[in-house]
Coordinates of C-alpha atoms and ligand atoms in Angstrom, one line a residue:
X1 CA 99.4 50.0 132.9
X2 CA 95.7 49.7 133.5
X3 CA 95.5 51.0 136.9
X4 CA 97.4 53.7 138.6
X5 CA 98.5 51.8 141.9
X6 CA 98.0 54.7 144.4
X7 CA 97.4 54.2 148.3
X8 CA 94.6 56.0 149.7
X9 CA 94.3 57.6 153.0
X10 CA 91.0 56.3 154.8
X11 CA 91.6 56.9 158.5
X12 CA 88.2 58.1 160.2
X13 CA 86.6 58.4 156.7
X14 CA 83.1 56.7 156.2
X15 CA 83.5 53.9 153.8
X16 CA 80.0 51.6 152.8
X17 CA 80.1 48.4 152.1
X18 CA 76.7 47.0 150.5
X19 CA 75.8 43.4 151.5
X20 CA 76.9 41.1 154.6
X21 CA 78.1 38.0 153.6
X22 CA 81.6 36.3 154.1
X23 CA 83.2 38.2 151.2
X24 CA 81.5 41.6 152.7
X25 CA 82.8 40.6 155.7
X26 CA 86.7 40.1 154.4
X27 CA 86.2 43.4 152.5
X28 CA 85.2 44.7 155.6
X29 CA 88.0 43.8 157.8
X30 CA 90.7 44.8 155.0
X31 CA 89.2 48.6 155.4
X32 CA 88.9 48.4 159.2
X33 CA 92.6 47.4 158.9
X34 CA 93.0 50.8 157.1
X35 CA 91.0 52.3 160.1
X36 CA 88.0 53.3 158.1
X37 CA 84.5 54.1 159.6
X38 CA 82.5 51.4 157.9
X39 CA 79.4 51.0 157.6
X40 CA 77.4 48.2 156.2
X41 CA 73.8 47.9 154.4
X42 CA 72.8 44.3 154.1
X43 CA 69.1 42.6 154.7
X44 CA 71.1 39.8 156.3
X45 CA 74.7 39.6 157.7
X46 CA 77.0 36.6 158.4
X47 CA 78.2 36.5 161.9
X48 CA 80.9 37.4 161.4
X49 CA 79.7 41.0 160.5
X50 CA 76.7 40.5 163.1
X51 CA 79.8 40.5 165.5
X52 CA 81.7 43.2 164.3
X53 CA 78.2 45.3 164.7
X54 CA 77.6 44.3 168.2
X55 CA 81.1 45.3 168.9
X56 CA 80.6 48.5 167.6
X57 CA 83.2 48.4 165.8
X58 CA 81.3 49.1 162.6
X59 CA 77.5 50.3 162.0
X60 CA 75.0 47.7 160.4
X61 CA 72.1 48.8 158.8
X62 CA 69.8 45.8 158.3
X63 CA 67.7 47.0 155.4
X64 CA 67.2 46.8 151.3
X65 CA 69.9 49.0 149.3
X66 CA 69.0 53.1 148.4
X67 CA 70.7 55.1 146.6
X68 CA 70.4 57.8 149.7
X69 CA 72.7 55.4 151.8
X70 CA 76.0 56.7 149.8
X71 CA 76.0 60.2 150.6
X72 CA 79.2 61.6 151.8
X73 CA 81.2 58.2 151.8
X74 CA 84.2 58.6 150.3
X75 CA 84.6 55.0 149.2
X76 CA 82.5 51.9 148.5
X77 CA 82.5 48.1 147.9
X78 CA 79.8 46.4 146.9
X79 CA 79.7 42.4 147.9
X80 CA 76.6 41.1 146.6
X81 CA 75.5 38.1 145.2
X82 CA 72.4 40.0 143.3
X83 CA 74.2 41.8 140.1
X84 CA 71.6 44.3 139.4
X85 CA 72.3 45.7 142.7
X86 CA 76.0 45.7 142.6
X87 CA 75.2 47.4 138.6
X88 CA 73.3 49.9 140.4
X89 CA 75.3 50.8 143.7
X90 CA 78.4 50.9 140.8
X91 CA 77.0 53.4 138.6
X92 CA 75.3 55.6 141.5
X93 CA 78.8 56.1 142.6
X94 CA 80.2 56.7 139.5
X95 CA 77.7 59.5 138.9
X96 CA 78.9 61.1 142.5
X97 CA 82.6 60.1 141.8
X98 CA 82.7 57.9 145.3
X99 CA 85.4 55.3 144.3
X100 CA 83.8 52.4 143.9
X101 CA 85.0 48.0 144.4
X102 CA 82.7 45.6 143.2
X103 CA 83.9 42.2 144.0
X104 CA 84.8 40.3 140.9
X105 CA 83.3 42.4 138.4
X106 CA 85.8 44.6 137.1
X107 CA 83.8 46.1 134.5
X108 CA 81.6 47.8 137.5
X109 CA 84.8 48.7 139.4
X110 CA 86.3 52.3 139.4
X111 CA 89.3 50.7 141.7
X112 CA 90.2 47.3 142.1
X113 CA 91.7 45.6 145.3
X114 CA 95.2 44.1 145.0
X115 CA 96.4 41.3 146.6
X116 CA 98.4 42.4 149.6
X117 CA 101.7 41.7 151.5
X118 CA 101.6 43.4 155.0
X119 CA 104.4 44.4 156.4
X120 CA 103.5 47.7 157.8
X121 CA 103.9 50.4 157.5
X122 CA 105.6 48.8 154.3
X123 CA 102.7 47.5 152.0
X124 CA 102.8 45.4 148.4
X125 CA 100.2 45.8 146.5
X126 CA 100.2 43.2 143.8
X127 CA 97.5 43.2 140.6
X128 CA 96.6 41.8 137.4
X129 CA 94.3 44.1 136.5
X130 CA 91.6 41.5 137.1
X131 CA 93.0 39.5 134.6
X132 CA 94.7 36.2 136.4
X133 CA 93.8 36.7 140.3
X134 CA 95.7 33.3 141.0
X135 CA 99.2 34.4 139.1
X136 CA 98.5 37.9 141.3
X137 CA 98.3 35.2 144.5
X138 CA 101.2 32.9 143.6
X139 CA 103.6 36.4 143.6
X140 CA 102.0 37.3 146.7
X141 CA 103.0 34.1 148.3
X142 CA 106.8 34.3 146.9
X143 CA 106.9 37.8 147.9
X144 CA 105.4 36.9 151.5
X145 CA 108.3 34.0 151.6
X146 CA 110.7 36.5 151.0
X147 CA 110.8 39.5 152.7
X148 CA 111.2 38.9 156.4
X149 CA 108.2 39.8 158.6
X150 CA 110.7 42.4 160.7
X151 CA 110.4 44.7 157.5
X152 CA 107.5 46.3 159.5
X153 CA 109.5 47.1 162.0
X154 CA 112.7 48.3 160.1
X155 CA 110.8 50.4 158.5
X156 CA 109.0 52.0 161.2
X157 CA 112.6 52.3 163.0
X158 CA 113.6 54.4 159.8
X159 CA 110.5 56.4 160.5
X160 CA 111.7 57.3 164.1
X161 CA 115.1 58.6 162.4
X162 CA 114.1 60.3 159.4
X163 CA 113.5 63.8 160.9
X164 CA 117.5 63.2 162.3
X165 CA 119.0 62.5 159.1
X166 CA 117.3 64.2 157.3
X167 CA 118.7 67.5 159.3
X168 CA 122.1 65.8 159.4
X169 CA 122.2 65.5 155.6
X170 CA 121.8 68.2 153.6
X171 CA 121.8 66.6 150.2
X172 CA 119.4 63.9 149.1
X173 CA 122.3 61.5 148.1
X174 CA 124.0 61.4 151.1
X175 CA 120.7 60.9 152.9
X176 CA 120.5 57.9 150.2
X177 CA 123.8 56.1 150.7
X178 CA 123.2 56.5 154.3
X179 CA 119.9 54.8 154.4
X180 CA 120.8 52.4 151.8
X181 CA 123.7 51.2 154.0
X182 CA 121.6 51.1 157.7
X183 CA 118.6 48.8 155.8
X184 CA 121.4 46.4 153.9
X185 CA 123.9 46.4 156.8
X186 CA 124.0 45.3 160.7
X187 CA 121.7 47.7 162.1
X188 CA 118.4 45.6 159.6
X189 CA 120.2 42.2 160.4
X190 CA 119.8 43.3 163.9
X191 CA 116.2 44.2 163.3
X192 CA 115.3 41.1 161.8
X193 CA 117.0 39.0 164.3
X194 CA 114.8 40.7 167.1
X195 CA 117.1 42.8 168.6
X196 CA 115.4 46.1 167.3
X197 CA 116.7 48.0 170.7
X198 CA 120.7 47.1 169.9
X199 CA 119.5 48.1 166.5
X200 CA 118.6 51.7 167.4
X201 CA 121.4 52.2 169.1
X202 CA 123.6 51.0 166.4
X203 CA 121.4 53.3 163.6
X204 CA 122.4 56.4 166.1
X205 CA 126.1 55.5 166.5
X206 CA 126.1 55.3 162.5
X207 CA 124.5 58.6 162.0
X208 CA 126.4 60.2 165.2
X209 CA 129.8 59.4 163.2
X210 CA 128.8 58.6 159.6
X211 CA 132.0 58.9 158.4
X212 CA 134.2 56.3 160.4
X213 CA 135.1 52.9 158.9
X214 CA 132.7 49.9 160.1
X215 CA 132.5 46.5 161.2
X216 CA 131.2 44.1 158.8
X217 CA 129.4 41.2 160.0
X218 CA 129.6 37.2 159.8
X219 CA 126.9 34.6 159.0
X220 CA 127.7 31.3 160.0
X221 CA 124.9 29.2 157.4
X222 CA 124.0 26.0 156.9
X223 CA 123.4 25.1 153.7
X224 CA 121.8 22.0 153.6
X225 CA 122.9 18.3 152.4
X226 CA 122.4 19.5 148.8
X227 CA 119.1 20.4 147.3
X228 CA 118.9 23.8 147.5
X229 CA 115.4 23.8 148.1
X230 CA 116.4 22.5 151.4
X231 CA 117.7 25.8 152.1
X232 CA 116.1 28.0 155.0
X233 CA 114.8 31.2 153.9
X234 CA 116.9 32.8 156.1
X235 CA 120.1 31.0 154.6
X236 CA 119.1 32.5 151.0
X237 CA 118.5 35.7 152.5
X238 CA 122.1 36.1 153.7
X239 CA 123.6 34.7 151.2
X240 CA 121.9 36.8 148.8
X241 CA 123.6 40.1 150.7
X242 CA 126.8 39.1 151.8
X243 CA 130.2 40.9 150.2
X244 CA 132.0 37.6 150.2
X245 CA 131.3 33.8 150.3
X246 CA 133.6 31.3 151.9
X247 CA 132.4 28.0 150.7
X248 CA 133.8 24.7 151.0
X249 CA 133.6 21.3 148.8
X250 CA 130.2 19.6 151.0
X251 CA 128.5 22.9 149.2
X252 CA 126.5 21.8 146.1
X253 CA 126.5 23.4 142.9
X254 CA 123.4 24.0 142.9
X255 CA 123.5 26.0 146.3
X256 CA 126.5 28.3 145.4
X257 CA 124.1 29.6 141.9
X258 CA 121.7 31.0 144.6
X259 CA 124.6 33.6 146.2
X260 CA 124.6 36.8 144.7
X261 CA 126.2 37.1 141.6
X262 CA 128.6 39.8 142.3
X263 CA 129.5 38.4 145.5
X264 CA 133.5 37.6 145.7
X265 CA 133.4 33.5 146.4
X266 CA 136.1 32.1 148.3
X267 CA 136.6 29.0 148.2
X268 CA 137.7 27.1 151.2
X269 CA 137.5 23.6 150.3
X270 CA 138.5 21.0 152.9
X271 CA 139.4 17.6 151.1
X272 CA 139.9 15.0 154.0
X273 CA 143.0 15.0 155.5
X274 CA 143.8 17.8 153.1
X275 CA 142.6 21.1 154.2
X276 CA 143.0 23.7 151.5
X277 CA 143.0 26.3 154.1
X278 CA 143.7 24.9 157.6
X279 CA 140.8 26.0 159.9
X280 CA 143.1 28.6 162.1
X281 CA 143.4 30.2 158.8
X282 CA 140.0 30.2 158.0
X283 CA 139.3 31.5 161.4
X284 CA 141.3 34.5 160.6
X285 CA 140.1 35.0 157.6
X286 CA 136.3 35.7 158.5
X287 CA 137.9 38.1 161.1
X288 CA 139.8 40.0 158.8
X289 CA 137.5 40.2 155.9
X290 CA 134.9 41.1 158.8
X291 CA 137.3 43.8 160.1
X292 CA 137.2 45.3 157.0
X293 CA 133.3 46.2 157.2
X294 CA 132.8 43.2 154.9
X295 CA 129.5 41.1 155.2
X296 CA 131.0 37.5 154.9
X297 CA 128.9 34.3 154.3
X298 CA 130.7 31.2 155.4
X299 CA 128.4 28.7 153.7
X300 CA 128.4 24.9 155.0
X301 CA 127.2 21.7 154.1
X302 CA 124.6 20.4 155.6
X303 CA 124.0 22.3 159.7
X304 CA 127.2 24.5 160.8
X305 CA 126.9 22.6 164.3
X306 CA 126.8 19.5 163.4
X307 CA 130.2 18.4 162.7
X308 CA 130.7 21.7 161.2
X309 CA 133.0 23.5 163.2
X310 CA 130.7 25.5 163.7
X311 CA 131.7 26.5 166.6
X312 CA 135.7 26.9 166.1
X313 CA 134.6 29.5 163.6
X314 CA 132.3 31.7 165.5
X315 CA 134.9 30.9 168.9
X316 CA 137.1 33.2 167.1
X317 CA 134.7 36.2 165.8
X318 CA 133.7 35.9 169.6
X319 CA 137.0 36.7 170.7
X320 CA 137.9 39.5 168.2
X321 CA 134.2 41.2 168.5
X322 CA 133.4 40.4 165.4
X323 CA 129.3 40.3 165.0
X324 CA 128.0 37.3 163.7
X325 CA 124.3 35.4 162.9
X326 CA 124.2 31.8 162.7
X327 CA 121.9 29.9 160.7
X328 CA 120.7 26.2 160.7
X329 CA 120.7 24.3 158.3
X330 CA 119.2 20.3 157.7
X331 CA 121.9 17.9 158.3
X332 CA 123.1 15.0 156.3
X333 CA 121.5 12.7 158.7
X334 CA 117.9 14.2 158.4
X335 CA 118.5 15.2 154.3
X336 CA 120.1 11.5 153.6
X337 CA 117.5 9.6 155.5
X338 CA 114.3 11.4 154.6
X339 CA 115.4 11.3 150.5
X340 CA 115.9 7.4 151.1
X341 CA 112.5 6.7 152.8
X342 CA 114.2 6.0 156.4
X343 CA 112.7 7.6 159.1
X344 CA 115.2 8.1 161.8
X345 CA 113.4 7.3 164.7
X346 CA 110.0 4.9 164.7
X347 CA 108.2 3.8 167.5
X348 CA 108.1 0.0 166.7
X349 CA 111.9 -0.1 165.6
X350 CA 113.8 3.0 167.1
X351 CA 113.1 5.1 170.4
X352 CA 116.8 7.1 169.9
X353 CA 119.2 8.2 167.3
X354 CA 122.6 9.0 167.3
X355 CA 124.6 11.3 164.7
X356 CA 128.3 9.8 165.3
X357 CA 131.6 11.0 163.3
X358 CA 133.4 8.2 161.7
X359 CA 136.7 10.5 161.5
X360 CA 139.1 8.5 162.5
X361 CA 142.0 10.2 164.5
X362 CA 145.5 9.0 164.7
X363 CA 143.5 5.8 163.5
X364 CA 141.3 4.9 166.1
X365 CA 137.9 5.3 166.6
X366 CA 137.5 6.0 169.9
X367 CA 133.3 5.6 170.4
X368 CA 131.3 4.6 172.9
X369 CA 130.8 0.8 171.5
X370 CA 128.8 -0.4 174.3
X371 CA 126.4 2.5 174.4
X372 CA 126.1 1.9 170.2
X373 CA 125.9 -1.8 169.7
X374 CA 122.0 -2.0 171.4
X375 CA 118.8 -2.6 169.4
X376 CA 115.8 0.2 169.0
X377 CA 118.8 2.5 167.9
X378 CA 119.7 4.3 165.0
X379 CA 123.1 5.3 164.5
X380 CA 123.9 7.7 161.9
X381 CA 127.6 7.7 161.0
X382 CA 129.1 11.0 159.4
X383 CA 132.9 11.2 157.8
X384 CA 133.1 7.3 158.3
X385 CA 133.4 5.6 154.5
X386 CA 137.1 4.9 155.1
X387 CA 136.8 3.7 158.6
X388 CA 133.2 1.4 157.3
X389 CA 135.5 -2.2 158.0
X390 CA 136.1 -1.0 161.7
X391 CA 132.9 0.5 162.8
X392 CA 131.4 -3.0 161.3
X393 CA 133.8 -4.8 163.7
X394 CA 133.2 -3.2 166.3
X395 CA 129.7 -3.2 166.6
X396 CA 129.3 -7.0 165.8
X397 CA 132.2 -7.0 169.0
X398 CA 130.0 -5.4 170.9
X399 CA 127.1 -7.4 170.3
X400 CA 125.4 -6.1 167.6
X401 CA 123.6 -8.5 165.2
X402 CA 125.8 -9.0 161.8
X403 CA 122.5 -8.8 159.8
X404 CA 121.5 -5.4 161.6
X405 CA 120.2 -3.1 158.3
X406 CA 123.0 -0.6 157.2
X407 CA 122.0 1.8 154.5
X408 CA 124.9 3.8 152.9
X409 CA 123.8 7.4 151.4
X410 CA 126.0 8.5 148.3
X411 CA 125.9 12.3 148.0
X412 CA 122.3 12.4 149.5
X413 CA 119.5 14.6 148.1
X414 CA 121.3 15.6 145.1
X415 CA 120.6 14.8 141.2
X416 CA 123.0 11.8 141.9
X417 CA 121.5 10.7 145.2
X418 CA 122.4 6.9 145.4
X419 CA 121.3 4.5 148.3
X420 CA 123.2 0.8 148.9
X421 CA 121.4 -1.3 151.3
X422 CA 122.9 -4.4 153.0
X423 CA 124.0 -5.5 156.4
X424 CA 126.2 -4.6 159.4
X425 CA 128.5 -7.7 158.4
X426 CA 128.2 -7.2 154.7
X427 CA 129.0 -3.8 154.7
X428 CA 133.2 -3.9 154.5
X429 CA 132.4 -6.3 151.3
X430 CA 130.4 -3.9 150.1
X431 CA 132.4 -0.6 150.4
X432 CA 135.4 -3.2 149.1
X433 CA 133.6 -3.6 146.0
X434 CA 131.3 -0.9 144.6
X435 CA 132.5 2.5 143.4
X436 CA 130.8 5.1 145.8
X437 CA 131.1 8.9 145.5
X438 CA 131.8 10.7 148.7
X439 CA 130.2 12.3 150.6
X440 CA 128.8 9.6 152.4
X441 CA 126.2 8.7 155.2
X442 CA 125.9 5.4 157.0
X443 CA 122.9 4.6 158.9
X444 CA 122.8 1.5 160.8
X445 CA 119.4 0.1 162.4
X446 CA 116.3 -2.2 162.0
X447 CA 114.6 1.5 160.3
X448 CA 116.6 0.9 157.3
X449 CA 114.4 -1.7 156.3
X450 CA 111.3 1.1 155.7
X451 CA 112.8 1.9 152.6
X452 CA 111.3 -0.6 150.7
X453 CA 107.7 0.6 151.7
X454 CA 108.5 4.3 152.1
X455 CA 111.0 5.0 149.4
X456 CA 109.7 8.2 147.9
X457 CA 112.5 10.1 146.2
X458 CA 114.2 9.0 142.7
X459 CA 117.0 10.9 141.8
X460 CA 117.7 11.8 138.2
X461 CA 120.6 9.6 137.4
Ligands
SAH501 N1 127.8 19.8 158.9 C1 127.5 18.7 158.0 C2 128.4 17.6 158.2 C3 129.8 17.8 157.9 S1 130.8 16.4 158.2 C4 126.0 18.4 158.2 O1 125.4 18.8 159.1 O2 125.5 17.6 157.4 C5 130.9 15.8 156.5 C6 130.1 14.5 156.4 O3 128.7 14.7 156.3 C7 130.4 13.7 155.2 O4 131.6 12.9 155.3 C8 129.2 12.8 155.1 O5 129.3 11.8 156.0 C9 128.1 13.7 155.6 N2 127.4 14.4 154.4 C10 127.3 15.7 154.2 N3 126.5 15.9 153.1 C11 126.2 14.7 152.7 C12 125.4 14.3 151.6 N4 124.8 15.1 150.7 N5 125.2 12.9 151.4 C13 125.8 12.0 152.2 N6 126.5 12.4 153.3 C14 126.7 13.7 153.5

């Protein structure tokens, strides 16, 4: 290690900053953030700083450098462009051991400046010892993608508690698995999904009876059409904490590596017509497992409420007080259509679009024909490969052209992503005689034929 990362305590303390440009003025606001009294030397300021001084929120002194002007700071950044000055500001603060930042020049630096992820009173301080600044960045960024912005605020809820449980718990382990469980468990979920008050109250039931037996959770999540970088942050969070994972077959391979690897997987699978698990049972299942103070992901394709039952699932947890987070995901309809270059909706060929199952039950299709067979539509059919012949009919009954654009989606934004264009009369012909993988998308309307301009995505295969 180069540098000892420490964090030091600036409140009220005079802190100099020599020179008044833009970087002066980032340096400036970073130590105000801190709650430092700054004050700035600088012949000229940006206006930033100008600002800053006119709000009194800092003192600017508009004059040439001296070596007087660091006596009694405890801390100084120097941010000019003349490196003479910055040599000499650095080693007049060495000899008075004022810490001392000059921008960019580590050599001249007694402390350097991380890059930071804010998420106080939680701070990440992130360096490469000045050696890649852009690496230090790039980890910053991943770091700010992951941890939820609410971190501020479960931590500060821990700080309202810690005198309590720390009197409740006499030993340091207890204190541990207590804490360890309240920022892994409901009461952070509730945090982070805005309900900090329910949270509190939950954290205080815990502590009141620490010993009972809990209620686990549920999160309903959507996990996307198949890329998994289609995933929502959110999605990978919970599925990177949850006890158990019910999956089912529309959830790619690729999406089940990003649960946690010691998470018990389920699996669920519903073949059509042939459900592995009937739904009741799944139902029941999330209850029980739930019951039993488990956190349970129940991972779908594509969005949960989209032809998900989505809503069965959660009906149930409802009814048995079981907690539960839902999370969106994209939907085979957005997924399918953007990977192929067809924009759903366009204002020259498509003012509305519908997302319609194709599942046919006891062997009808019982749609709205009159309300689908009209021009400046899309129609996006899910579930409906087998019933492809029908739909066809129908629409062309109805009145729908028979050379309307149909594009059919085979297993849409994966490695094996596969598009077959044709028409709404052609289509039965088609289905008849090409091999296609399920799952399967059909979108029928005059935006299919964008593709051939806007086709973007090539998949591997
Ligand atoms: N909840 C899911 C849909 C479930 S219904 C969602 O929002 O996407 C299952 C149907 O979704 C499949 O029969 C198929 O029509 C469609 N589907 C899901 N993933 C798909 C994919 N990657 N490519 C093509 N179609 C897909």
């Amino acid at each position: 290690m180069n540098y000892l990362p420490i964090f030091i305590n600036i409140t009220q303390k005079p802190c100099l900053v020599v020179g008044g440009g833009d970087i002066a003025y980032r340096k400036i606001n970073l130590l105000l953030k801190a709650n430092a009294q700054v004050s700035c030397v600088a012949q000229a300021c940006c206006n930033g700083v100008t600002q800053l001084a006119k709000n009194n929120t800092i003192t600017v002194i508009e004059k040439a450098f001296e070596p007087s002007d660091i006596k009694s700071q405890v801390l100084i950044v120097s941010a000019t462009n003349d490196r003479a000055l910055n040599a000499q500001v650095s080693d007049l603060a060495k000899n008075a051991n004022i810490p001392v930042n000059v921008v960019d020049s580590p050599d001249l630096c007694t402390f350097i400046m991380p890059s930071i992820v804010d998420r106080s009173p939680i701070v990440i301080a992130i360096s490469s010892a000045g050696k890649a600044p852009v690496l230090a960045r790039l980890i910053r960024a991943k770091l700010e993608s992951t941890i939820p912005n609410a971190y501020g605020k479960l931590a500060e809820l821990a700080g309202s508690f810690r005198a309590q449980v720390k009197a409740k718990f006499n030993n340091i382990e207890d204190r541990r698995y207590f804490w360890e469980k309240a920022f892994s468990g409901v009461v952070a979920e509730k945090v982070f999904s805005g309900k900090t008050d329910e949270a509190e109250l939950d954290l205080q039931t815990q502590l009141d009876k620490s010993t009972d037996s809990e209620m686990g959770e549920v999160y309903l999540v959507g996990g996307g059409p198949g890329d998994p970088d289609l995933l929502t942050f959110k999605a990978l969070r919970l599925m990177q904490q949850a006890d158990v994972i019910l999956y089912d077959r529309l959830v790619s391979d690729e999406v089940m590596e990003l649960v946690r690897r010691d998470a018990e997987l389920i699996y669920v699978g519903k073949e059509r017509d042939n459900h592995s698990v009937p739904q009741d049972g799944i139902n029941q299942l999330l209850v029980d497992l739930a019951k039993q103070g488990r956190r349970v992901c129940r991972l779908k394709g594509g969005d949960p409420f989209i032809f998900g039952r989505g809503g069965e699932e959660i009906e149930t947890l409802a009814e048995n007080g079981v907690p539960f987070q839902v999370v969106p995901g994209i939907t085979a309809a957005s997924g399918c259509s953007t990977y192929s270059g067809i924009p759903l909706t366009h204002r020259d060929y498509s003012q509305s679009c519908r997302f319609v199952t194709g599942h046919l039950k006891d062997g009808t299709m019982n749609l709205p024909w009159d309300e689908l067979a009209v021009e400046q539509q899309t129609i996006v059919f899910y579930m409906a490969l087998k019933s492809s012949k029908h739909l066809s009919e129908q629409l062309q009954a109805h009145g729908m052209r028979g050379d309307m654009p149909v594009a059919l989606v085979e297993k849409g934004t994966t490695p094996e992503h596969k598009v077959h264009t044709t028409t709404l009369a052609k289509l039965p012909d088609l289905v008849a005689n090409e091999t296609i993988h399920a799952p399967t998308l059909i979108i029928v309307g005059e935006v299919v034929k964008l593709r051939e301009k806007l086709n973007w995505f090539d998949a591997e295969s």
